[in-house]
PDB file of C-alpha atoms in Angstrom:
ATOM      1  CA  UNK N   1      65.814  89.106  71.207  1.00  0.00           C
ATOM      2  CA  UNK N   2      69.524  88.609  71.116  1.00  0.00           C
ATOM      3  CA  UNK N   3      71.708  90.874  72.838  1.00  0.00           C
ATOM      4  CA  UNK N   4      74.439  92.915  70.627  1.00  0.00           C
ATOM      5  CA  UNK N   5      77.738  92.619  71.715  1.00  0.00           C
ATOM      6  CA  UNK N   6      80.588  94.493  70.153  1.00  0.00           C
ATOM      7  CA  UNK N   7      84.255  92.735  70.492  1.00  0.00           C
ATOM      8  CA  UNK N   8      87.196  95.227  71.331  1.00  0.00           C
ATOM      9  CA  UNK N   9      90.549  92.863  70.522  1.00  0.00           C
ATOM     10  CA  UNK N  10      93.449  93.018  69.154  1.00  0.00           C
ATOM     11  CA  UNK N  11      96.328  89.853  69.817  1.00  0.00           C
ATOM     12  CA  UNK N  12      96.114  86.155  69.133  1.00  0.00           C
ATOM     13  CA  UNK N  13      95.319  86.118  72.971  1.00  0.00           C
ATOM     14  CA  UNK N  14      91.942  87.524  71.965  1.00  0.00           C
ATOM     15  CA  UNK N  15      90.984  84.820  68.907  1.00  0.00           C
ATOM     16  CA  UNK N  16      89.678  81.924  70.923  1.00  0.00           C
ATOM     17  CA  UNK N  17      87.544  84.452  72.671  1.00  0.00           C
ATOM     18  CA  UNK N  18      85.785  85.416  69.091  1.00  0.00           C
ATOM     19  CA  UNK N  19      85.686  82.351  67.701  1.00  0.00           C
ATOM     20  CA  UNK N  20      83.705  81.128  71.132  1.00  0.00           C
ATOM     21  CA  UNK N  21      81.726  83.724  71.562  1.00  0.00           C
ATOM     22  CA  UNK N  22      80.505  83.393  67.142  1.00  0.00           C
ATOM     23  CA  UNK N  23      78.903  80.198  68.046  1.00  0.00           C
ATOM     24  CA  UNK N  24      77.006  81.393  71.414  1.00  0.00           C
ATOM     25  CA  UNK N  25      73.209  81.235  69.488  1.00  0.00           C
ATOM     26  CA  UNK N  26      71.334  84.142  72.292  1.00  0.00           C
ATOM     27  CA  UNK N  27      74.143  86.816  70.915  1.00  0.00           C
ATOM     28  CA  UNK N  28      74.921  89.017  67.980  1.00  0.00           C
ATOM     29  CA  UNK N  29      78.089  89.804  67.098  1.00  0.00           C
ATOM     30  CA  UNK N  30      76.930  93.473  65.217  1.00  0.00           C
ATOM     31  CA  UNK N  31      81.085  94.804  65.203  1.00  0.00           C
ATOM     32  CA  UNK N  32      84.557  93.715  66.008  1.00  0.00           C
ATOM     33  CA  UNK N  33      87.137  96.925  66.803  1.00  0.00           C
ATOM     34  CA  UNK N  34      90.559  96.087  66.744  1.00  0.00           C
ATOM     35  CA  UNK N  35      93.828  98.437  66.241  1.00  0.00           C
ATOM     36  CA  UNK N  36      94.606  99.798  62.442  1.00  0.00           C
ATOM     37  CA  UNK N  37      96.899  97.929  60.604  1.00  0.00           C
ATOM     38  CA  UNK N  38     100.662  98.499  60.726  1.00  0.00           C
ATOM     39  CA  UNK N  39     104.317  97.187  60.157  1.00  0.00           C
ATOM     40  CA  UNK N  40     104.699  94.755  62.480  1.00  0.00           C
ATOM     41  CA  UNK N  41     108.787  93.650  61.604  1.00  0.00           C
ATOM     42  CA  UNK N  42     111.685  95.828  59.657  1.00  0.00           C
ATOM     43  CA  UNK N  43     110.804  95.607  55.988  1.00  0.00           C
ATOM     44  CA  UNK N  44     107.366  94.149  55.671  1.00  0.00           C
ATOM     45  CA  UNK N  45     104.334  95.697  54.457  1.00  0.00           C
ATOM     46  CA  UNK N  46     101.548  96.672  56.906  1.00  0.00           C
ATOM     47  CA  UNK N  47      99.420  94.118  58.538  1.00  0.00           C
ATOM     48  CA  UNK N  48      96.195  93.268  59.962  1.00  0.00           C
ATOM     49  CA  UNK N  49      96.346  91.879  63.807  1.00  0.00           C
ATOM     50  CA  UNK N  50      95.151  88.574  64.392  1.00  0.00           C
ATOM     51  CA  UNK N  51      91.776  89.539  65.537  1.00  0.00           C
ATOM     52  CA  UNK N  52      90.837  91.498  62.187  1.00  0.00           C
ATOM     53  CA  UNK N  53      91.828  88.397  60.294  1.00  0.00           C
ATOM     54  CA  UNK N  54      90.047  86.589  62.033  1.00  0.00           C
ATOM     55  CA  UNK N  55      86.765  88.604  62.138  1.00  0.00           C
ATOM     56  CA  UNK N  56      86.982  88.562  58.588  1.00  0.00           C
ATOM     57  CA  UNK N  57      87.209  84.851  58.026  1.00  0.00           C
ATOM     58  CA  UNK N  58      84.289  84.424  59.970  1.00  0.00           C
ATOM     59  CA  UNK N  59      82.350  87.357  57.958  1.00  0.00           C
ATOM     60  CA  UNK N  60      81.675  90.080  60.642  1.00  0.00           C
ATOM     61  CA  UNK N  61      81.989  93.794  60.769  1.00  0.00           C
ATOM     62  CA  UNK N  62      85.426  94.926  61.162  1.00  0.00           C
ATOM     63  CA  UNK N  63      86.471  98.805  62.458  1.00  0.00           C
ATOM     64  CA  UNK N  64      90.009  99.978  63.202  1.00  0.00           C
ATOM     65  CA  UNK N  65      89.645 103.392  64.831  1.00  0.00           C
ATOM     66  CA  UNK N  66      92.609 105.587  65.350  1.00  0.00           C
ATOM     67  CA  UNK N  67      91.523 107.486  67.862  1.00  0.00           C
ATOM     68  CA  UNK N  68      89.009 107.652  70.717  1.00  0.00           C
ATOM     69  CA  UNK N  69      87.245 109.984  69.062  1.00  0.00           C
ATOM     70  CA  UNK N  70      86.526 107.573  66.006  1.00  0.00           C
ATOM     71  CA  UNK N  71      85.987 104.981  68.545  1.00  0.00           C
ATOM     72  CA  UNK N  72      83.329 106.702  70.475  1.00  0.00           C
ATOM     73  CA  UNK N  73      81.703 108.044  67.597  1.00  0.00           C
ATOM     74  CA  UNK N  74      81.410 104.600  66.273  1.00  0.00           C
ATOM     75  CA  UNK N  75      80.173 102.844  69.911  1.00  0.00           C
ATOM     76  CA  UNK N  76      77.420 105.344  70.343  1.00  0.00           C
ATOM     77  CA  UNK N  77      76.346 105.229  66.808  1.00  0.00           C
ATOM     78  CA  UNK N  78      76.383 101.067  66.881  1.00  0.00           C
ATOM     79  CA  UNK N  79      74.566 101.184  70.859  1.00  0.00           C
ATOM     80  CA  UNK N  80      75.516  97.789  71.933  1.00  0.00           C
ATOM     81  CA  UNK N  81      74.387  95.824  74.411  1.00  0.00           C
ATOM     82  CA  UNK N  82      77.577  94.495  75.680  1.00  0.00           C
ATOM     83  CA  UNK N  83      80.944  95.708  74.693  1.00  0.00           C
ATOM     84  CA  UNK N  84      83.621  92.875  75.321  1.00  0.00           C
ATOM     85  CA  UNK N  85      87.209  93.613  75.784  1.00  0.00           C
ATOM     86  CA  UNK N  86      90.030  91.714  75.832  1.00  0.00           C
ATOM     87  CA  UNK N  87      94.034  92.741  74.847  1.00  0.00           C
ATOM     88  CA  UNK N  88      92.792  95.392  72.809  1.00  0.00           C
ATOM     89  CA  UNK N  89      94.975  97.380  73.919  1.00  0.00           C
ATOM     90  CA  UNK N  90      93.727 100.916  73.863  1.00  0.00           C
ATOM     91  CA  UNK N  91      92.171 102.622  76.898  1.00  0.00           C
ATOM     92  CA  UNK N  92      88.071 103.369  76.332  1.00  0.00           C
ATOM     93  CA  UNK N  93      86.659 106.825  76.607  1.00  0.00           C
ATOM     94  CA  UNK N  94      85.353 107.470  79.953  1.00  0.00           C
ATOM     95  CA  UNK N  95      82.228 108.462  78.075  1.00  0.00           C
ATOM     96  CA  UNK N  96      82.287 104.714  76.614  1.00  0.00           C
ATOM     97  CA  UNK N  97      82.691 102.932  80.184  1.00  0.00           C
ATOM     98  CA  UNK N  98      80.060 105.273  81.854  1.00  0.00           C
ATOM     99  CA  UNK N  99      77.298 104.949  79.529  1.00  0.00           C
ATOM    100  CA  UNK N 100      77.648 101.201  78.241  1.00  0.00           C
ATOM    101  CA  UNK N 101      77.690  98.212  79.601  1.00  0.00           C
ATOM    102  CA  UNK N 102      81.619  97.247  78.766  1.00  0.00           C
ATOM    103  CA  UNK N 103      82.920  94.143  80.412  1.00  0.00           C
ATOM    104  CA  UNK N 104      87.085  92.927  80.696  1.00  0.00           C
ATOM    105  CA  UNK N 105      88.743  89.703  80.532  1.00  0.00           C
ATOM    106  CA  UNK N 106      92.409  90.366  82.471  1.00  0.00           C
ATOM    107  CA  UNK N 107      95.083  87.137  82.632  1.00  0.00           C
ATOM    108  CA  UNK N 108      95.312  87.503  86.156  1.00  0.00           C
ATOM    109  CA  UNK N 109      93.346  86.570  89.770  1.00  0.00           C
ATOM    110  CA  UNK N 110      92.520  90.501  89.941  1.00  0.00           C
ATOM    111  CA  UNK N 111      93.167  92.400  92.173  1.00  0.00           C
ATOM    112  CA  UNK N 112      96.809  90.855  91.221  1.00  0.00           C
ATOM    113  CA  UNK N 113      98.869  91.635  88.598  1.00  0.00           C
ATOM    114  CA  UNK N 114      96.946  94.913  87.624  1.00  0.00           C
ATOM    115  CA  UNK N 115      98.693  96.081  84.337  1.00  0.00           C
ATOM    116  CA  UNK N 116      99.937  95.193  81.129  1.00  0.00           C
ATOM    117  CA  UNK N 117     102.550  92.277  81.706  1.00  0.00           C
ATOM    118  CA  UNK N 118     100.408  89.646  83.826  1.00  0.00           C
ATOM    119  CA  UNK N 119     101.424  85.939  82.075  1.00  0.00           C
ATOM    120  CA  UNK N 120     104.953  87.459  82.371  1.00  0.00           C
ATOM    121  CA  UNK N 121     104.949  88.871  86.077  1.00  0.00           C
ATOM    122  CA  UNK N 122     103.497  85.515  87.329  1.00  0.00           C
ATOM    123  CA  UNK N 123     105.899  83.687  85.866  1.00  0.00           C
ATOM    124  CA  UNK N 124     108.617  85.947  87.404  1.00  0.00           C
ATOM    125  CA  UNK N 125     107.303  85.353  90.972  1.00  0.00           C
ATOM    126  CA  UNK N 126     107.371  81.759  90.579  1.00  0.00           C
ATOM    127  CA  UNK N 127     103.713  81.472  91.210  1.00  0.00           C
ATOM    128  CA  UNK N 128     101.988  77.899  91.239  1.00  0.00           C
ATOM    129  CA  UNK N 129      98.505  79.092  90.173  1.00  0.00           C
ATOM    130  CA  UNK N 130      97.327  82.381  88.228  1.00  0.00           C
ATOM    131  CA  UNK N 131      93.714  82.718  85.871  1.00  0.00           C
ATOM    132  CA  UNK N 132      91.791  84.994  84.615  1.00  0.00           C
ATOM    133  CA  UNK N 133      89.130  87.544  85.628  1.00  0.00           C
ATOM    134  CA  UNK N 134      85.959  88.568  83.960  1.00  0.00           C
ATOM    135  CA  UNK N 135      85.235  92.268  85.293  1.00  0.00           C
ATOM    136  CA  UNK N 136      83.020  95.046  85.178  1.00  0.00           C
ATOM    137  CA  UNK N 137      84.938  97.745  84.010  1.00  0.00           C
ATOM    138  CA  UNK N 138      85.068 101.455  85.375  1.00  0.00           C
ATOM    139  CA  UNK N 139      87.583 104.417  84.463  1.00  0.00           C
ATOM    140  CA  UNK N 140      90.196 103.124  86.139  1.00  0.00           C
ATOM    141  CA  UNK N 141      92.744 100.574  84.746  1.00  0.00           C
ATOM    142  CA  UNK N 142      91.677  96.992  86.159  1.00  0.00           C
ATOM    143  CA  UNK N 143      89.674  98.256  88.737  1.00  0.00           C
ATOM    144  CA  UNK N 144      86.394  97.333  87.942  1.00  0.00           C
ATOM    145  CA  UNK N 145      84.239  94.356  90.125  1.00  0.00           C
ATOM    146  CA  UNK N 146      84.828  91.241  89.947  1.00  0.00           C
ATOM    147  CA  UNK N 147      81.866  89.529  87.657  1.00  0.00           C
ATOM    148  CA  UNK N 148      83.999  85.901  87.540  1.00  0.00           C
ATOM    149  CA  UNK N 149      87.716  84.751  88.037  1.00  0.00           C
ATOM    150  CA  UNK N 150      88.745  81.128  86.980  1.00  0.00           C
ATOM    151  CA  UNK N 151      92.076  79.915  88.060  1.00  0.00           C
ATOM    152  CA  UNK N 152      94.515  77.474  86.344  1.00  0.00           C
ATOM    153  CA  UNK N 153      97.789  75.551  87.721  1.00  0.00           C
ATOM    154  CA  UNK N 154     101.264  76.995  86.428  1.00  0.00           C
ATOM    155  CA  UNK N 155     102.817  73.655  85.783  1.00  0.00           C
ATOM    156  CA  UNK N 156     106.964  73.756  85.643  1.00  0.00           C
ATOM    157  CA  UNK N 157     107.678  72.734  82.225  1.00  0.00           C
ATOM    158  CA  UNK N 158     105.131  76.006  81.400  1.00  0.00           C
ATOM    159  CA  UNK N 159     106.955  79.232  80.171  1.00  0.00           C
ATOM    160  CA  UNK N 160     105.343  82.477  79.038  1.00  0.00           C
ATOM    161  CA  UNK N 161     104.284  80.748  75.435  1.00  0.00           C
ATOM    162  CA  UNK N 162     102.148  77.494  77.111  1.00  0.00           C
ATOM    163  CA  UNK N 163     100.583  79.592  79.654  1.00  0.00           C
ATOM    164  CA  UNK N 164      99.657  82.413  77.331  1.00  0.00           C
ATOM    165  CA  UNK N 165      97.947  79.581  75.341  1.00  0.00           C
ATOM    166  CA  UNK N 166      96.108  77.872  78.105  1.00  0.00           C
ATOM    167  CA  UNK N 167      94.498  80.918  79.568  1.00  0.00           C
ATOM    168  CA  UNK N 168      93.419  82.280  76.012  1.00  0.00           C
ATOM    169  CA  UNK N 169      91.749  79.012  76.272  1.00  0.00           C
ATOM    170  CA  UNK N 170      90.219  79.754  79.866  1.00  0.00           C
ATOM    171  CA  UNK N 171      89.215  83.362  78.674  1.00  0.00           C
ATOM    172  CA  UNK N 172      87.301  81.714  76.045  1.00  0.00           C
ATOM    173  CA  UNK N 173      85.485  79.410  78.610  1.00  0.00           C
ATOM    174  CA  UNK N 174      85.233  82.149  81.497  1.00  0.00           C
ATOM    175  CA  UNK N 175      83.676  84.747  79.144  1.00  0.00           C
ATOM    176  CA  UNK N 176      81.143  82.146  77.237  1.00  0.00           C
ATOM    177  CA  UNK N 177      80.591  80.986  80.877  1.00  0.00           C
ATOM    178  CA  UNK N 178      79.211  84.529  82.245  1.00  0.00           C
ATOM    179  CA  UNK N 179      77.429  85.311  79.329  1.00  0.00           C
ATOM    180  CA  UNK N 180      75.029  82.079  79.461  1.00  0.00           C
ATOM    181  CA  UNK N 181      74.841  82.460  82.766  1.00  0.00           C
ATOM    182  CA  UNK N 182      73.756  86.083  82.707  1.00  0.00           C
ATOM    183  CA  UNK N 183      71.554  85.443  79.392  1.00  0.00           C
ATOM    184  CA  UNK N 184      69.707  82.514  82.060  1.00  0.00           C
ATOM    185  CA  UNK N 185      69.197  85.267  84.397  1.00  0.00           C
ATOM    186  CA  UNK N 186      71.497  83.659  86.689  1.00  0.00           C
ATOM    187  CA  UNK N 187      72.161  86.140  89.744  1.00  0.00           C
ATOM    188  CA  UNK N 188      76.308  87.081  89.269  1.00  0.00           C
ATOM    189  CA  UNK N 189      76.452  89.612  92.286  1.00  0.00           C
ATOM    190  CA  UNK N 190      79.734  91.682  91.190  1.00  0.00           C
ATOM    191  CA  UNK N 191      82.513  91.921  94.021  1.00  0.00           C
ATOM    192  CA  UNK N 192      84.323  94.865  94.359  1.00  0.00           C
ATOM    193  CA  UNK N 193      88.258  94.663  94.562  1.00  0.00           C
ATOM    194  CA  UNK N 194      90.144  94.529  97.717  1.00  0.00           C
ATOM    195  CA  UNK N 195      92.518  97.720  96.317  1.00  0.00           C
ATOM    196  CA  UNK N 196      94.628  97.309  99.219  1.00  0.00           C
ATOM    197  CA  UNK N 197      95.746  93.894  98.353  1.00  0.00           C
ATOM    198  CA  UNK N 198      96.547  95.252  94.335  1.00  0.00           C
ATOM    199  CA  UNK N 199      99.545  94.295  93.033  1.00  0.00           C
ATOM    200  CA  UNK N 200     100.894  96.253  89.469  1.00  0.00           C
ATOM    201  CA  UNK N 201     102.675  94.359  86.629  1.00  0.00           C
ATOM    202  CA  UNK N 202     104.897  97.106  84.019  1.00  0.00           C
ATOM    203  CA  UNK N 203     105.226  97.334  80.311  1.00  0.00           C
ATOM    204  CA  UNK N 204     108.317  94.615  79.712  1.00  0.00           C
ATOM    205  CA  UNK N 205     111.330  96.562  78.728  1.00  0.00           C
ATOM    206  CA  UNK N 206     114.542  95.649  76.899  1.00  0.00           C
ATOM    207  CA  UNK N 207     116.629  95.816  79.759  1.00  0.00           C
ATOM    208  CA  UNK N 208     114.752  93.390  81.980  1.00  0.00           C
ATOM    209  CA  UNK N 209     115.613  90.390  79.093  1.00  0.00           C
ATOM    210  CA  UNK N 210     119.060  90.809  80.532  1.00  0.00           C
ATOM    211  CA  UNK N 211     119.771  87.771  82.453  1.00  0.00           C
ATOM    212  CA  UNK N 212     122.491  89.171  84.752  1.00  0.00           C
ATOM    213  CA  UNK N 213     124.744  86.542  86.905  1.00  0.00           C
ATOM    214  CA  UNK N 214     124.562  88.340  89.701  1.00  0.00           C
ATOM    215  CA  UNK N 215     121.159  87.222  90.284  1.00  0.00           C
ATOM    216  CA  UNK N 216     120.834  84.457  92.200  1.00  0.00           C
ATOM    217  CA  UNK N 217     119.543  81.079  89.997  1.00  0.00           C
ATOM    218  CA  UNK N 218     116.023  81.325  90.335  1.00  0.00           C
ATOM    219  CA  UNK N 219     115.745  84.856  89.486  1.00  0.00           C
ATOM    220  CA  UNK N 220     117.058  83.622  85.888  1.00  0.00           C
ATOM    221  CA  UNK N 221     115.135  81.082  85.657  1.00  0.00           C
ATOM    222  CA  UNK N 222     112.139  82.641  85.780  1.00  0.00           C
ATOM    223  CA  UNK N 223     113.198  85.247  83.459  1.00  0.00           C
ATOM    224  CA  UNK N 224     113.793  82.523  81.121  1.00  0.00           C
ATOM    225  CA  UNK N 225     110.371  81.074  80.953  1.00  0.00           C
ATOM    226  CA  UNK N 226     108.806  84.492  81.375  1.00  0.00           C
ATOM    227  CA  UNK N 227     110.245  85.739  78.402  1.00  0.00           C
ATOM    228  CA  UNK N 228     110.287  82.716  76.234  1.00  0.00           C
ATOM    229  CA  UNK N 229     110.042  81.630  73.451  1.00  0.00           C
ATOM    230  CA  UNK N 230     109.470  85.589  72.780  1.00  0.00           C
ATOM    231  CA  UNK N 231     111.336  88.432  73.080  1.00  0.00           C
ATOM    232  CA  UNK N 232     113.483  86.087  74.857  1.00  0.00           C
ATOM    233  CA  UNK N 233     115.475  86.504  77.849  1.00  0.00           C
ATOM    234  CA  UNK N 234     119.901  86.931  76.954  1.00  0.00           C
ATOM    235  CA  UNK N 235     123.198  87.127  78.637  1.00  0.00           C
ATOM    236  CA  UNK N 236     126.082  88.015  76.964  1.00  0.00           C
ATOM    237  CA  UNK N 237     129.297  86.166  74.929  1.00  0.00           C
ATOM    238  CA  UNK N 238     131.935  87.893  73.162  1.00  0.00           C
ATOM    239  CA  UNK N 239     129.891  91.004  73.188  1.00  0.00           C
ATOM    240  CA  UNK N 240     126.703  88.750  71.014  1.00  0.00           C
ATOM    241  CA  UNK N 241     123.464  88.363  72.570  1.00  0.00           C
ATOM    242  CA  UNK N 242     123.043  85.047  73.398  1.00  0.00           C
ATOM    243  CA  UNK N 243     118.767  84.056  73.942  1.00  0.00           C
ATOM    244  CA  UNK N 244     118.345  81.440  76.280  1.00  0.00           C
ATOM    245  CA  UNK N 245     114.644  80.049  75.302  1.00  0.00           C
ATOM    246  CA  UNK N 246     114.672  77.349  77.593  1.00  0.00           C
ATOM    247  CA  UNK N 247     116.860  75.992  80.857  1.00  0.00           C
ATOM    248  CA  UNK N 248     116.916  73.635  83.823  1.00  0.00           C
ATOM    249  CA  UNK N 249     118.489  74.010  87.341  1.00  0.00           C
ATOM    250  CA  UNK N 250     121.045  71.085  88.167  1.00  0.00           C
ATOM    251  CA  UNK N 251     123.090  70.536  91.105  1.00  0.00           C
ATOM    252  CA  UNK N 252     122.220  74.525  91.761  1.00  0.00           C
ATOM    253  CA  UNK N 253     123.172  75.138  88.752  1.00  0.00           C
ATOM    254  CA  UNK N 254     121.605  76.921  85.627  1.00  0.00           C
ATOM    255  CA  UNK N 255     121.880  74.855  82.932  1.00  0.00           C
ATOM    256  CA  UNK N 256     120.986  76.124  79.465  1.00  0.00           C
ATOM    257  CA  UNK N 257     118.709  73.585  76.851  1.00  0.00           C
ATOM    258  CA  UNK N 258     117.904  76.308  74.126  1.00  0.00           C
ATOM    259  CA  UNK N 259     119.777  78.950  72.471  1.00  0.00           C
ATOM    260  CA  UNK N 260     119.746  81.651  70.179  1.00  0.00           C
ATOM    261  CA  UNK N 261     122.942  83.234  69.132  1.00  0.00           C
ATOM    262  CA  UNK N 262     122.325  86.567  68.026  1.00  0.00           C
ATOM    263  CA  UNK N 263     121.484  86.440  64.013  1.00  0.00           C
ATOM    264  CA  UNK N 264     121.469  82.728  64.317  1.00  0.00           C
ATOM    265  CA  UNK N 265     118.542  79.991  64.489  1.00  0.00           C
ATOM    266  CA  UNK N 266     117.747  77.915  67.668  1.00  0.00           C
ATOM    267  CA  UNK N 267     119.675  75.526  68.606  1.00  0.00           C
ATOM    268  CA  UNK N 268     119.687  72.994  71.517  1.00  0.00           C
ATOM    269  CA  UNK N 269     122.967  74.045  73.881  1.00  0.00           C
ATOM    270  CA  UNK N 270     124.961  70.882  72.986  1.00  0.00           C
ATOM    271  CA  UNK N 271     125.299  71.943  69.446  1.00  0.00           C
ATOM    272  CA  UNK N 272     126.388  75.458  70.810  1.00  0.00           C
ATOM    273  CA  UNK N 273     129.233  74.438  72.991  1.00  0.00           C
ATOM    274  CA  UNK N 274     130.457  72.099  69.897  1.00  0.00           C
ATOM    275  CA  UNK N 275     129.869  74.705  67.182  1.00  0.00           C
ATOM    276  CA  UNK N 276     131.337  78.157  69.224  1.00  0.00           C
ATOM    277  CA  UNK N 277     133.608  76.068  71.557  1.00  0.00           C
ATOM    278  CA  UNK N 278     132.599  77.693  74.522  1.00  0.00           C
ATOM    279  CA  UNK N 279     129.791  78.144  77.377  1.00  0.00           C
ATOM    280  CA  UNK N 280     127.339  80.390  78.896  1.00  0.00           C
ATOM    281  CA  UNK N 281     127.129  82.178  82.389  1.00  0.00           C
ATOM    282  CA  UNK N 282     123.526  82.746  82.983  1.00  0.00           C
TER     283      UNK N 282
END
């Protein structure tokens, strides 16, 4: 008998996920929960996130609760086997977590980068290597074992918009991996989290985009490819924000590649100097 699995996503991060998981023959996907539609940018209608328009293409059940009420009404009414979760962005009712079998992908080696900004804060730290982690989940945020973790390199050229992409890609593979290996009856012994060695990653805020020169070089550097291509890391010129999407250090120096002048397109650094006959401190 297949097992029922209910999805919980929300982002793009969350589509290759689905769209793996659809084609995986011992499962059912019975519903996919994602957050209600809304106005995503100053003057547009309301939208549907990625994952709804996606679970609709490939013809499953969509729900958008609003509240955890509505979404553990609707859980306990649907009794799934599995409830997957990844990015959706809404904390489950305890009542959910205790009484169902609810699993988490995070974009981090847990127990690091607990939290909501992980791509991000290893990028910030200049880390070599980061992954993902398939976990158990309990009441508390990220805490849950440790069911599998898959690492991938953090290659130079990556900023937050290439690694994002390559471990949606692994969270497809990791989670696809665990379930045919559980559906086998494959022994996956969960491992509890070393909470002592727990690192926390924040909510990004606007004032950490700032790319201050009184950092030193590589501080800026790694905002810059932690925060690009989007919301994109700025310094200021003549009192306009001034996005700098991508950079290189030369001769310990901070060289922009990039820009985006405030209410402007992108435009490689070159054409800036020539066009606003100036340059940037970063």
């Amino acid at each position: 008998m297949k097992k029922k699995v209910i999805f919980c996503g929300t982002p793009d991060f969350a589509c290759p996920t689905l769209t793996s998981l659809k084609d995986i023959k011992d499962i059912e996907i019975t519903h996919v929960i994602t957050q209600p539609d809304k106005i995503r940018s100053r003057g547009s209608k309301k939208s549907a996130t990625p994952i709804k328009e996606l679970a609709l293409k490939l013809n499953l059940n969509v729900s958008t609760p609003t509240n955890k009420d509505t979404f553990r009404d609707l859980i306990q009414n649907l009794k799934p086997d599995i409830l997957i979760v990844i990015a959706y962005g809404m904390i489950l009712p305890k009542e959910i977590v205790n009484n169902f079998y609810c699993i988490n992908l995070h974009a981090s080696l847990l127990p690091q980068y607990r939290g909501a900004s992980p791509i991000q804060a290893a990028l910030l730290n200049n880390d070599t290597q980061t992954g993902i982690t398939l976990i158990h989940m309990n009441e508390k945020m990220d805490e849950g074992a440790i069911l599998l973790k898959n690492s991938c390199n953090i290659e130079k050229k990556d900023n937050f918009a290439i690694l994002h992409d390559n471990l949606a890609q692994l969270a497809a593979s990791t989670c696809s991996e665990w379930i045919e290996k559980s559906l086998k009856n494959h022994k996956i012994d969960p491992i509890k989290q070393n909470h002592s060695n727990a690192t926390y990653c924040k909510k990004i805020k606007k004032e950490d985009l700032f790319l201050d020169p009184k950092n030193d070089i590589k501080t800026n550097f790694a905002k810059i490819r932690a925060f690009s291509p989007t919301p994109g890391a700025y310094t200021i010129k003549n009192n306009k924000r001034i996005k700098i999407l991508a950079a290189e250090i030369e001769n310990n120096e901070l060289i922009p590649i990039t820009v985006k002048p405030e209410g402007k397109k992108v435009m490689t650094y070159a054409d800036f100097k020539r066009g606003y006959n100036t340059t940037l401190l970063c």
